[in-house]
Short mmCIF file of C-alpha atoms in Angstrom, two decimals:
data_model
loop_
_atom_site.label_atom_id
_atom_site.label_comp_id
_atom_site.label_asym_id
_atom_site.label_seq_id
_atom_site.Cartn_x
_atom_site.Cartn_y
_atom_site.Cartn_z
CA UNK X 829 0.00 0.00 0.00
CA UNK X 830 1.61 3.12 -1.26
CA UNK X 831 1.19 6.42 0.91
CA UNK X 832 1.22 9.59 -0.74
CA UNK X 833 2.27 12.84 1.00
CA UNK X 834 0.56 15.98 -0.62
CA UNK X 835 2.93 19.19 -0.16
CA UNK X 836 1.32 22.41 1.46
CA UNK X 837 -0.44 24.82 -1.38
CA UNK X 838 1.97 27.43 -2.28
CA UNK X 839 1.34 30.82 -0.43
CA UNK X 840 0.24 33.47 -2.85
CA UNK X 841 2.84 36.25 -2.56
CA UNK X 842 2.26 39.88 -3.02
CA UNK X 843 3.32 41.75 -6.06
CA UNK X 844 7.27 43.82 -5.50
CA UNK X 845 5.60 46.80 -5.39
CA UNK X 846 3.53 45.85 -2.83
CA UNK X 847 6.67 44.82 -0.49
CA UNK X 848 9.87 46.51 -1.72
CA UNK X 849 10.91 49.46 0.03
CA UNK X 850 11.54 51.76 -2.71
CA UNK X 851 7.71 51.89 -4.14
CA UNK X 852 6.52 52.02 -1.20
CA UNK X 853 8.19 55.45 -0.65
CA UNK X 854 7.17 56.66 -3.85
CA UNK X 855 3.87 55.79 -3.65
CA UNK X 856 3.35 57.79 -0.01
CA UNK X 857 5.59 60.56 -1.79
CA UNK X 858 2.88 60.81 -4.40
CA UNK X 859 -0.69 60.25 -1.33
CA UNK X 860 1.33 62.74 0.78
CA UNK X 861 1.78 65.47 -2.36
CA UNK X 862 -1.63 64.45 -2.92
CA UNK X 863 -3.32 65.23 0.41
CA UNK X 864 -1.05 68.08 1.01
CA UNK X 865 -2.62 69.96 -1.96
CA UNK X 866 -6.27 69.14 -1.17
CA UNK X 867 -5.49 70.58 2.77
CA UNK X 868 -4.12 73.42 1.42
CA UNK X 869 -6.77 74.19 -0.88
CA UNK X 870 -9.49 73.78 1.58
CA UNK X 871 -8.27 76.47 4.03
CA UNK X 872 -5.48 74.61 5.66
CA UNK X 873 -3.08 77.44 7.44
CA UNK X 874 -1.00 77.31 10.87
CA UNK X 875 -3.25 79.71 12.44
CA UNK X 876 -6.82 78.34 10.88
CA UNK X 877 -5.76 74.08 11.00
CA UNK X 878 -8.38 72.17 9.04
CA UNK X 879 -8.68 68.33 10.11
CA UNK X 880 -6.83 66.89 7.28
CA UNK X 881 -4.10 69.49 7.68
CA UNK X 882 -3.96 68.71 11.13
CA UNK X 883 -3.97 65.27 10.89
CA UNK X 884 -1.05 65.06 8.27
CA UNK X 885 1.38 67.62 10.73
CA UNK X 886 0.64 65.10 13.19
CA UNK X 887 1.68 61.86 11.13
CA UNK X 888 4.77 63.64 10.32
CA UNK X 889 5.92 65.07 13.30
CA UNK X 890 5.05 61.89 15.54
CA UNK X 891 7.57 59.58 13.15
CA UNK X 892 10.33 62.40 13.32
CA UNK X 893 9.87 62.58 17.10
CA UNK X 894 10.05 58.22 16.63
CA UNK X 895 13.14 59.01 14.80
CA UNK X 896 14.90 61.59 17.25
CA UNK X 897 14.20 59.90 20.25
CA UNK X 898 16.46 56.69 19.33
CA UNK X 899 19.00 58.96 18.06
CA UNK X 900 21.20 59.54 21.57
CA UNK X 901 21.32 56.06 22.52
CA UNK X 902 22.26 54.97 18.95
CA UNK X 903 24.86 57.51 18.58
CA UNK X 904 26.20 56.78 21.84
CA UNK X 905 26.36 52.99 21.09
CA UNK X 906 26.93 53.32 17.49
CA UNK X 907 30.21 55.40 18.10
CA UNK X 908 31.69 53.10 21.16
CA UNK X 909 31.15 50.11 18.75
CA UNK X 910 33.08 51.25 15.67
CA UNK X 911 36.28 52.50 17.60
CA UNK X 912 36.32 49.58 19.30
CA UNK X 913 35.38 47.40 16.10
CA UNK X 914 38.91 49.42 14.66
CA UNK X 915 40.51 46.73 16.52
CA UNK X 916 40.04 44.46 13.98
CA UNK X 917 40.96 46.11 11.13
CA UNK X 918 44.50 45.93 9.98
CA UNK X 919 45.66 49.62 9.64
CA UNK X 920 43.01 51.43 11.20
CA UNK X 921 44.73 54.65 11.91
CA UNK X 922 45.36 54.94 7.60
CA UNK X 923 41.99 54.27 7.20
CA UNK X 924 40.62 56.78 9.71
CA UNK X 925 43.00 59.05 8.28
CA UNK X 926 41.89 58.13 4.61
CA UNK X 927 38.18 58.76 5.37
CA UNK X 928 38.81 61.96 6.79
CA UNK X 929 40.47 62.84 3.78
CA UNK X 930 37.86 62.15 1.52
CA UNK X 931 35.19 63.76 3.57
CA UNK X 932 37.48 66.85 2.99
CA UNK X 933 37.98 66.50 -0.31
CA UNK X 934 33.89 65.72 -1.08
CA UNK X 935 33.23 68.43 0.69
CA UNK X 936 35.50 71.04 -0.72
CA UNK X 937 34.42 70.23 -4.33
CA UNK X 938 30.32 70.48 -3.41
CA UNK X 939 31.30 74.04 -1.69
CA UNK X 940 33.04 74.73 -4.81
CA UNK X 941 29.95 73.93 -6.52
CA UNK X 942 27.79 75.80 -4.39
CA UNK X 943 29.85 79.43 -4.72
CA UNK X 944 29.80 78.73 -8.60
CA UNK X 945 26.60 78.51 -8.75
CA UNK X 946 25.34 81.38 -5.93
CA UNK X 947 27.79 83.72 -8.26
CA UNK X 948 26.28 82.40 -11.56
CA UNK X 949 22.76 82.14 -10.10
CA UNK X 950 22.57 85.85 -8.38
CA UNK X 951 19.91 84.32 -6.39
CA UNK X 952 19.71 87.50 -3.70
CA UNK X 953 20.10 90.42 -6.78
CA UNK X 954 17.06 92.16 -7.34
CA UNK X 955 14.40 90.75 -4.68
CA UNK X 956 11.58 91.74 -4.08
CA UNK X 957 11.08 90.10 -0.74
CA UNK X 958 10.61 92.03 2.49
CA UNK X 959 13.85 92.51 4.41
CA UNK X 960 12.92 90.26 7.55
CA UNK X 961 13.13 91.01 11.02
CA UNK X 962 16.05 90.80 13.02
CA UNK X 963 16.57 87.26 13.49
CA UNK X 964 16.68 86.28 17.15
CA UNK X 965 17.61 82.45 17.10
CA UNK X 966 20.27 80.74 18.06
CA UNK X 967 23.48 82.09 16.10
CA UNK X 968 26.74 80.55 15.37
CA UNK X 969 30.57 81.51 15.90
CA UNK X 970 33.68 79.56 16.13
CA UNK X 971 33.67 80.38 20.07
CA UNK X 972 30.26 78.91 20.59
CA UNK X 973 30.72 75.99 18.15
CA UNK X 974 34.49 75.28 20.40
CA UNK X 975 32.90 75.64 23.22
CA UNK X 976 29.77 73.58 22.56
CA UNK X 977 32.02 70.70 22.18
CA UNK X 978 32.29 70.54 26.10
CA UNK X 979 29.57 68.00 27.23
CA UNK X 980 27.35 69.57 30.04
CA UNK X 981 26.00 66.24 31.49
CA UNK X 982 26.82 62.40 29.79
CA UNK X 983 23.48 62.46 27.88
CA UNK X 984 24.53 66.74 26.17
CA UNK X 985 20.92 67.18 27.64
CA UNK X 986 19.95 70.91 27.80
CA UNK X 987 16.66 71.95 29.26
CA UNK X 988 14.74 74.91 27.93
CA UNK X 989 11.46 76.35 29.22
CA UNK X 990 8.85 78.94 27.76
CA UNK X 991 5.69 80.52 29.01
CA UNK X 992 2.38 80.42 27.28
CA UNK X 993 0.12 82.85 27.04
CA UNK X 994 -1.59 81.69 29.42
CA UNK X 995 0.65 82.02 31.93
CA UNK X 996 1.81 78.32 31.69
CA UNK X 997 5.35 76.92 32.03
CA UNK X 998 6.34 74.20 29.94
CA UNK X 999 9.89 72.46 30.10
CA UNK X 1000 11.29 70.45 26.94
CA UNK X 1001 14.58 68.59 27.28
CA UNK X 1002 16.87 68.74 23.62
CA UNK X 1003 20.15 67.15 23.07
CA UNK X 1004 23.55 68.37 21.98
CA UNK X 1005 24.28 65.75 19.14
CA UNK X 1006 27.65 66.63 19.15
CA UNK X 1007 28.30 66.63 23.16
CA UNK X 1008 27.54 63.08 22.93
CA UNK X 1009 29.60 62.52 20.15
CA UNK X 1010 32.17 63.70 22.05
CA UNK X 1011 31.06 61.41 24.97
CA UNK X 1012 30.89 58.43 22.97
CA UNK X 1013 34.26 59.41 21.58
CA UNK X 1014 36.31 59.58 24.89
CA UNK X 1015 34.25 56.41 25.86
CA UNK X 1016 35.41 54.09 23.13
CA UNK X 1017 39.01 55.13 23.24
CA UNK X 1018 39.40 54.72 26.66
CA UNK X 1019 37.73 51.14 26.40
CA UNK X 1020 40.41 50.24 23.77
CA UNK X 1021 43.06 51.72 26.21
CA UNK X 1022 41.69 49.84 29.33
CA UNK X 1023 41.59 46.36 27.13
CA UNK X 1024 41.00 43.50 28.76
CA UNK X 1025 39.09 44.67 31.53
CA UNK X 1026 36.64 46.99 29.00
CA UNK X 1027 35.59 43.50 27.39
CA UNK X 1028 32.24 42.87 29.43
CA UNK X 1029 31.44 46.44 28.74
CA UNK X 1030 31.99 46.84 25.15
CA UNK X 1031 30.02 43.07 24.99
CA UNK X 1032 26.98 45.07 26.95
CA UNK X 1033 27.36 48.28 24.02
CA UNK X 1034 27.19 45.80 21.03
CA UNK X 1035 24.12 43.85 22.51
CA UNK X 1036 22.20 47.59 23.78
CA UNK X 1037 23.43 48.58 19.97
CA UNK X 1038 22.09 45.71 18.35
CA UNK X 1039 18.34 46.29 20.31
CA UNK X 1040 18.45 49.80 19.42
CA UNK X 1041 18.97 48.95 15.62
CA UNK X 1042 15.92 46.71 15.84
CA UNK X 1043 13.69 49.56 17.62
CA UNK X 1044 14.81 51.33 14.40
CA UNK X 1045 14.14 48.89 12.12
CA UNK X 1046 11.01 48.86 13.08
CA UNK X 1047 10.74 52.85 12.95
CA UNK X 1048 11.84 53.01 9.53
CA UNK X 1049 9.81 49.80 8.37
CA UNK X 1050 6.68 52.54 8.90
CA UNK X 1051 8.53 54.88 6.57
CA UNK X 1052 5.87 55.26 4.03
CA UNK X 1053 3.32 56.59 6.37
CA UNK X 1054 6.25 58.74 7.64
CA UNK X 1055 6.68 60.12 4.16
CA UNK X 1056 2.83 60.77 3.90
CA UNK X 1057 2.57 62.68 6.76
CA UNK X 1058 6.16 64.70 6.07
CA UNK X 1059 5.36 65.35 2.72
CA UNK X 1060 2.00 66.36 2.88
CA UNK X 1061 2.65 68.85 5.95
CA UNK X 1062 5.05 70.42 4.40
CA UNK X 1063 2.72 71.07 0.55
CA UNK X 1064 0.26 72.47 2.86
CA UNK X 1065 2.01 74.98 5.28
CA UNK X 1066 4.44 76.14 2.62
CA UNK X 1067 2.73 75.02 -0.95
CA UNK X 1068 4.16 76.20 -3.92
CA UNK X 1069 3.87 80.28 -3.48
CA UNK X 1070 6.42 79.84 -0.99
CA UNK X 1071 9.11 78.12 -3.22
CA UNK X 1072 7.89 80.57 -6.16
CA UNK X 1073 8.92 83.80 -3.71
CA UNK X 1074 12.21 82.12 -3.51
CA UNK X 1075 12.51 80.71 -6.74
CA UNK X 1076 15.83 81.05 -7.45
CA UNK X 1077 17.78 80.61 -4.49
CA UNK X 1078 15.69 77.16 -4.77
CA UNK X 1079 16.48 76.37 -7.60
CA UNK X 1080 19.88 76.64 -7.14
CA UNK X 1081 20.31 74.65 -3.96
CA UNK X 1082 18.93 71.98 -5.86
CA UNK X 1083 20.95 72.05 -9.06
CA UNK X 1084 23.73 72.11 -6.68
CA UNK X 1085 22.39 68.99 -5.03
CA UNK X 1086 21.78 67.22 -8.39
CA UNK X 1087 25.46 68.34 -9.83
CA UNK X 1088 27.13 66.97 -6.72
CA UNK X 1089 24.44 63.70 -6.27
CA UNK X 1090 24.58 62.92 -10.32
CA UNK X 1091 27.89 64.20 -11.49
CA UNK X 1092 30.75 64.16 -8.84
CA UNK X 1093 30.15 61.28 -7.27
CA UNK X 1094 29.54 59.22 -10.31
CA UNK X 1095 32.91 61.23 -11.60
CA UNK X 1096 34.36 59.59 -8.23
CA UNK X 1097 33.17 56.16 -8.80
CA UNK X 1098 34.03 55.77 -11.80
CA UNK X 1099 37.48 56.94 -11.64
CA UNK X 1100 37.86 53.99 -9.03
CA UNK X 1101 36.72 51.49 -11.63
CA UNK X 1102 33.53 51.01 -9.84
CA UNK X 1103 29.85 50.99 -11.83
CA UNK X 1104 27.39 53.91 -11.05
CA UNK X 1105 24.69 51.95 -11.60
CA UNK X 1106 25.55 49.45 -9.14
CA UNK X 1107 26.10 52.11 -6.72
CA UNK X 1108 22.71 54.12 -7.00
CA UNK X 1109 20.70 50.75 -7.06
CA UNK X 1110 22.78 49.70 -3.89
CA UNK X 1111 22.59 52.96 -1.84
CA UNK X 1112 19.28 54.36 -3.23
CA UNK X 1113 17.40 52.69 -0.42
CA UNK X 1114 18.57 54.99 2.50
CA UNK X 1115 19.19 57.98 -0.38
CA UNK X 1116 15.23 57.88 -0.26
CA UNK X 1117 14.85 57.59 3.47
CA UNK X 1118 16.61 60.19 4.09
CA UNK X 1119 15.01 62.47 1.48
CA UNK X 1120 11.57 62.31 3.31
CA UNK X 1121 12.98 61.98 6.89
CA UNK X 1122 15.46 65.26 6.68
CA UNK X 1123 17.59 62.85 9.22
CA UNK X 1124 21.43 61.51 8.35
CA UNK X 1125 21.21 59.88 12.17
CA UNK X 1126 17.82 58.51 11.43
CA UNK X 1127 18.72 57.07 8.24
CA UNK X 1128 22.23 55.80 9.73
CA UNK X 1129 20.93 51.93 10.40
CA UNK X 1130 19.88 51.77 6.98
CA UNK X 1131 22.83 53.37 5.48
CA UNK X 1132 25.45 50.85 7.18
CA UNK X 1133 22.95 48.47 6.45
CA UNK X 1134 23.53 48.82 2.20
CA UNK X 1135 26.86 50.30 2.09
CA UNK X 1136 27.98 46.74 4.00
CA UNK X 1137 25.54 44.30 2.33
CA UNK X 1138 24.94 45.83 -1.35
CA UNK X 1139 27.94 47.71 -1.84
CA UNK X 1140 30.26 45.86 0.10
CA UNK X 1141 32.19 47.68 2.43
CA UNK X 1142 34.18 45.31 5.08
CA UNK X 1143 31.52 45.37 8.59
CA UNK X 1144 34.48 46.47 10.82
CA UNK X 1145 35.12 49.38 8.58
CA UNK X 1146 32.09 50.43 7.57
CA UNK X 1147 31.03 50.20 11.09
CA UNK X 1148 33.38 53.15 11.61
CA UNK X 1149 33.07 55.35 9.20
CA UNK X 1150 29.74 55.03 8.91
CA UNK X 1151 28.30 56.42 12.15
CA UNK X 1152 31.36 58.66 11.69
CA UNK X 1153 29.86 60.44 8.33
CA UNK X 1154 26.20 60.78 9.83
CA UNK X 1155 27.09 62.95 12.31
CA UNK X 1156 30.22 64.95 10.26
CA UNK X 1157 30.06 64.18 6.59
CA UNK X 1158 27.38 66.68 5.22
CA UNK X 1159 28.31 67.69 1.43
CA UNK X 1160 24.22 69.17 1.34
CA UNK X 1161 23.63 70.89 4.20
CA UNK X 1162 27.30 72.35 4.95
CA UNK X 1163 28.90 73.18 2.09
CA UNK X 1164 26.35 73.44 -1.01
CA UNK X 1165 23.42 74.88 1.22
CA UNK X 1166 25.77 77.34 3.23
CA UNK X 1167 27.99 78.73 0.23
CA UNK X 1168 24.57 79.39 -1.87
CA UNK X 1169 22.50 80.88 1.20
CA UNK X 1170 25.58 83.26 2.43
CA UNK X 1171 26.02 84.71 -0.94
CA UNK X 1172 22.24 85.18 -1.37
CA UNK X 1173 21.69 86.96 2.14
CA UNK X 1174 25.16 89.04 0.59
CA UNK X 1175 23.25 89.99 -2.33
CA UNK X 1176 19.69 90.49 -0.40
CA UNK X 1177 21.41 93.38 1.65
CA UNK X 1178 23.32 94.91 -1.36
CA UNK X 1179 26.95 93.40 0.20
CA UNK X 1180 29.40 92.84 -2.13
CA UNK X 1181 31.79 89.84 -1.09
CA UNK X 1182 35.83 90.16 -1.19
CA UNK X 1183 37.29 86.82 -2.63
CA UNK X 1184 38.79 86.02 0.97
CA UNK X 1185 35.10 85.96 2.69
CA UNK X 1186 34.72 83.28 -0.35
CA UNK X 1187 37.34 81.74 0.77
CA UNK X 1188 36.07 81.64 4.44
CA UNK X 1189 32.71 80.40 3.01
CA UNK X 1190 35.36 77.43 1.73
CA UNK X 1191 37.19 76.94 4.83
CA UNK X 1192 34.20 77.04 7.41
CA UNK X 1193 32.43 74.24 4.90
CA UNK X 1194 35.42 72.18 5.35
CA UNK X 1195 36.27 72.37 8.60
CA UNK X 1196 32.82 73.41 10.15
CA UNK X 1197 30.63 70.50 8.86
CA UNK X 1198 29.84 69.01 12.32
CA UNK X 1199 28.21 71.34 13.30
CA UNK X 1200 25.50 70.08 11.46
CA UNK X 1201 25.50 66.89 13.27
CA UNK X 1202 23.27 64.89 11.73
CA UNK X 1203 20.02 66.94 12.52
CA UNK X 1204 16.95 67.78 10.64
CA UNK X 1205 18.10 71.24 9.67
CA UNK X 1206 21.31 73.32 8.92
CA UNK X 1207 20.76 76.31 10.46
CA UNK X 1208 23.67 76.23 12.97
CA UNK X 1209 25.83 75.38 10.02
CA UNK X 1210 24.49 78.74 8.37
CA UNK X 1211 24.64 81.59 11.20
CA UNK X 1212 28.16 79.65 11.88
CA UNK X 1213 29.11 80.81 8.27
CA UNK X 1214 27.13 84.13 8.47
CA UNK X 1215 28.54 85.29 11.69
CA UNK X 1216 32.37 84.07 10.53
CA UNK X 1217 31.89 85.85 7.24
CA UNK X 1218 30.54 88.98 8.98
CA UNK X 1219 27.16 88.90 7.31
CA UNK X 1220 23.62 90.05 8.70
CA UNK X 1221 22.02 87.63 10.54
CA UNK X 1222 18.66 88.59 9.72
CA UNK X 1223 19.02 86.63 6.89
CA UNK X 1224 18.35 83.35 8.23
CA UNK X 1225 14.92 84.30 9.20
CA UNK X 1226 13.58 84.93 5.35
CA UNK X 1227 15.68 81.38 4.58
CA UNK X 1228 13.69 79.57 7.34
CA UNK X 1229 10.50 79.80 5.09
CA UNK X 1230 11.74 77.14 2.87
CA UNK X 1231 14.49 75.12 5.21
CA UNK X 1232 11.73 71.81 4.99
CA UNK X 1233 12.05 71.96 1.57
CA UNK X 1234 15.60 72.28 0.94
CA UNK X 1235 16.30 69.68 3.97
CA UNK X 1236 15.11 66.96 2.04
CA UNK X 1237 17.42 67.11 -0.74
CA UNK X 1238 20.22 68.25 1.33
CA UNK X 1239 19.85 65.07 3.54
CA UNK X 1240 19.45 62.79 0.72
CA UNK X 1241 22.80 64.18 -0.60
CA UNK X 1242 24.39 64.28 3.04
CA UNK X 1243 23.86 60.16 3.20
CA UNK X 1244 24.92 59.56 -0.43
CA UNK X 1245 28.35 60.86 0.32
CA UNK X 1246 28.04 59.12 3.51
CA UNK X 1247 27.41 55.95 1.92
CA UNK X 1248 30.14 56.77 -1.51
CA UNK X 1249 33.52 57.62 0.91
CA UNK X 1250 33.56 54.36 2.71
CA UNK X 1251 33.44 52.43 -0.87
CA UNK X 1252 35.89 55.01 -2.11
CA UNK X 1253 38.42 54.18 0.35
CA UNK X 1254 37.67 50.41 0.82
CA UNK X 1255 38.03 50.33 -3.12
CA UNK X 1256 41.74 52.10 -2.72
CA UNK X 1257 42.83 49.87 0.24
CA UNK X 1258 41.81 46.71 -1.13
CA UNK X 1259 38.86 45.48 1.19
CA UNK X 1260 36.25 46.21 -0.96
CA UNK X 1261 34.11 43.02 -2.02
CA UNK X 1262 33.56 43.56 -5.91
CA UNK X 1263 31.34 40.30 -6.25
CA UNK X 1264 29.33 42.18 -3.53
CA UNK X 1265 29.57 45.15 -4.93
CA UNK X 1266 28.31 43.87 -8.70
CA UNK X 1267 25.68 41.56 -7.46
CA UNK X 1268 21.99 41.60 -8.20
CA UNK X 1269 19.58 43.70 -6.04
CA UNK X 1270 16.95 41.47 -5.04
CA UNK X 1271 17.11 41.64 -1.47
CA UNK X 1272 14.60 43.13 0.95
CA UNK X 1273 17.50 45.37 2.82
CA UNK X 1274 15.13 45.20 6.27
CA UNK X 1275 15.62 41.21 5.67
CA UNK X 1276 16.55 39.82 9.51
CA UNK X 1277 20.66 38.53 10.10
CA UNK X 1278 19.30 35.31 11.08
CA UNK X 1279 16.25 34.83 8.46
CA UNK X 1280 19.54 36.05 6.12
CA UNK X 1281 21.77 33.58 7.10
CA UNK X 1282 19.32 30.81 7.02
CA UNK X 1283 18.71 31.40 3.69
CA UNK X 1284 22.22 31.74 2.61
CA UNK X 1285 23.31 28.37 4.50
CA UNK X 1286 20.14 26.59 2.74
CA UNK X 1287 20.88 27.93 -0.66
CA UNK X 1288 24.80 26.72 0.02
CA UNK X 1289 23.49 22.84 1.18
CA UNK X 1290 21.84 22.84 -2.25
CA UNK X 1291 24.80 23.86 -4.20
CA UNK X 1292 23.77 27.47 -5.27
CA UNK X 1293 26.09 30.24 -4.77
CA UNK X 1294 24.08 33.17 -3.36
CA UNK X 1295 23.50 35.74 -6.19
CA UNK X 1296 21.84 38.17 -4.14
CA UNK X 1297 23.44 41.35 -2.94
CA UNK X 1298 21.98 41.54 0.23
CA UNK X 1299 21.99 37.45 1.10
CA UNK X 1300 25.47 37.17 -0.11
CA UNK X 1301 26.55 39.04 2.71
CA UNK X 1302 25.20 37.16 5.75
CA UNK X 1303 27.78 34.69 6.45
CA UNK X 1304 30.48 37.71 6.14
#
């Protein structure tokens, strides 16, 4: 008597679009452009909120606030982990050095960019705008920027209080991103210096890291309704008439953005015999993240997550340099946005600019890009370079109007480069993996290590070699 075993009916699977990552995003960039018009166009203002208006500043806001509020303990974590991961890595100090060089020389050539084009543009000549109030925010020097380097507490927490109208006191608690850069800094070096004894600790910093990363995961698996809520928002407070008042000094930002994005770094990969389109279809992932986020720190677990597993970067390298770049390596939002907005507020208030306060514009890019550290926003970055360059602060406040706007596609820019260095300079030392590197991209980059590695040890019991860019990398 023969027995015959029937095998479970195959699961229907959704359609890719339904499931990848990158449609997703388009399709809530798309509802949220959507939604933002039709608030907008029924009355939608800050001082007269309709419901959908309302309800799409709150969708946005609450997955930013997801976002910030895992960005001190990854930071911290993130930071201690790759220094101490440098142990590993035969000549560490050359490639610290070597990624510091390239952030430099990225950096340099978008600021370069950016002067070109605020000379070429003239974005500032002949407005018609309003010369703003005096602008009373925070401002930026070299002093302040030194001297905010000192951590005030572990955490960098600073507490702030205002008064309502009403008479009531309310007390909000904001972090220095770069005091606890600092923190985590000191931390991780003197773990590598204590050695033996710092082993149970640094064991304790990977495990809290690798719980963090998962919180994240999670955060950013909700992405699309992120993006919705972000994206809509920001069509119906600022619309188009905003962008249209502005037009030019918009317009430039972004063709900076695009030159740097589409043209140098291809220039760059190229000229390390490396393929563009592999790349872009490697890194696009968290280049789209970070578009609708406005966050290099928020986008950081996906960026080490592609530029190890699609574009294959060494783990205890990228692990470094990495974290490293999200919170220093800023081509948008320090050295394109700054060099274009200083010579526009020059321009606005009839200043002509002597070729060494362009060359200050050059140096403060360069030198001054942590200051952006990895936050939605780069207004620090810009009184820093206003203030140095002697230029009216006022400024800022008529720039503000369209910062949401610009932040996108300076962040999307800011993780690119943070993403392209590391492959630069694991392409010129030798540790890059090319098969990696050139494989196909049909992996789901939020795939989990150990679903991953099952996968890839099934695939090898059967024979196959693992084809896939982000499975290949599991047993690594």
């Amino acid at each position: 008597m023969s027995t015959e075993t029937s095998s479970p009916p195959a699961r229907r699977r959704l359609p890719r679009w339904a499931t990848s990552f990158g449609p997703q995003i388009i399709a809530a960039l798309v509802v949220g452009l959507a939604l933002g018009l039709i608030a907008k166009y029924t009355g939608h203002t800050p001082e007269t909120p309709t419901g959908l208006g309302t309800t799409l500043a709150t969708l946005g806001s609450s997955y930013v606030a997801l976002l910030r509020a895992a960005v001190v303990p990854l930071i911290f974590t993130a930071v201690v982990s790759s220094i101490a991961n440098l142990r590993a890595v035969t000549n560490a100090a050359r490639l610290a050095g070597q990624t510091l060089l390239w952030f430099a020389i990225t950096a340099l050539i978008a600021v370069v960019i950016g002067i070109g084009l605020g000379v070429l543009f003239q974005p500032g000549a002949g407005t018609d705008a309003t010369q703003p109030a005096e602008y009373t925010g925070n401002t930026g020097s070299w002093w302040a920027f030194l001297t905010g380097l000192i951590p005030a507490n572990f955490l960098g927490l600073q507490a702030s209080s205002a008064v309502a109208e009403s008479g009531a006191v309310s007390t909000a608690l904001n972090f220095n991103v770069l005091q606890v850069l600092v923190v985590a800094v000191a931390v991780g070096i003197a773990a590598l210096k204590v050695g033996k004894q710092a082993e149970p600790f640094l064991a304790v910093n990977a495990s809290a890291l690798a719980v963090i990363q998962k919180v994240l995961w999670w955060i950013i698996r909700i992405a699309p309704l992120g993006t919705v809520g972000l994206i809509g928002n920001a069509v119906a407070v600022y619309g188009w008439d905003t962008i249209g008042s502005l037009g030019k000094f918009t317009l430039a930002i972004y063709v900076g953005l695009a030159l740097v994005l589409f043209a140098v770094y291809p220039v760059l990969i190229k000229a390390h015999g490396l393929s563009v389109r592999q790349y872009f279809s490697g890194a696009w992932p968290a280049i789209q993240l970070a578009f609708v986020s406005r966050s290099s720190v928020g986008t950081l677990p996906l960026t080490q997550r592609v530029t190890e597993r699609n574009l294959g970067v060494p783990r205890g390298y990228a692990s470094f340099a990495v974290p490293l770049g999200a919170t220093t390596k800023m081509d948008g939002c320090a050295a394109i946005y700054p060099a274009i907005a200083a010579i526009f507020v020059a321009q606005f208030f009839g200043i002509d600019l002597s070729l060494t306060q362009y060359l200050l514009i050059a140096l403060v890019s360069v030198l001054g890009s942590a200051a952006t550290a990895g936050t939605t926003g780069a207004v620090v970055m810009l009184t820093l370079t206003l203030s140095t360059l002697g230029l009216p602060l006022a400024g800022v406040g008529l720039l503000l109007a369209v910062d949401p706007i610009l932040d996108m596609g300076r962040t999307a820019v800011n993780v690119a480069g943070q993403a392209l260095v590391p492959t630069i300079v694991a392409r010129r030392e030798g540790l890059l993996d090319l098969d990696l590197y050139n494989a196909q991209r049909t992996g789901d980059p939020f795939a989990d290590d150990s679903e991953t590695a099952d996968t890839a040890d099934a695939a090898h019991a059967a024979g196959g070699a693992a084809n896939d860019g982000i499975t290949a990398t599991a047993t690594r």
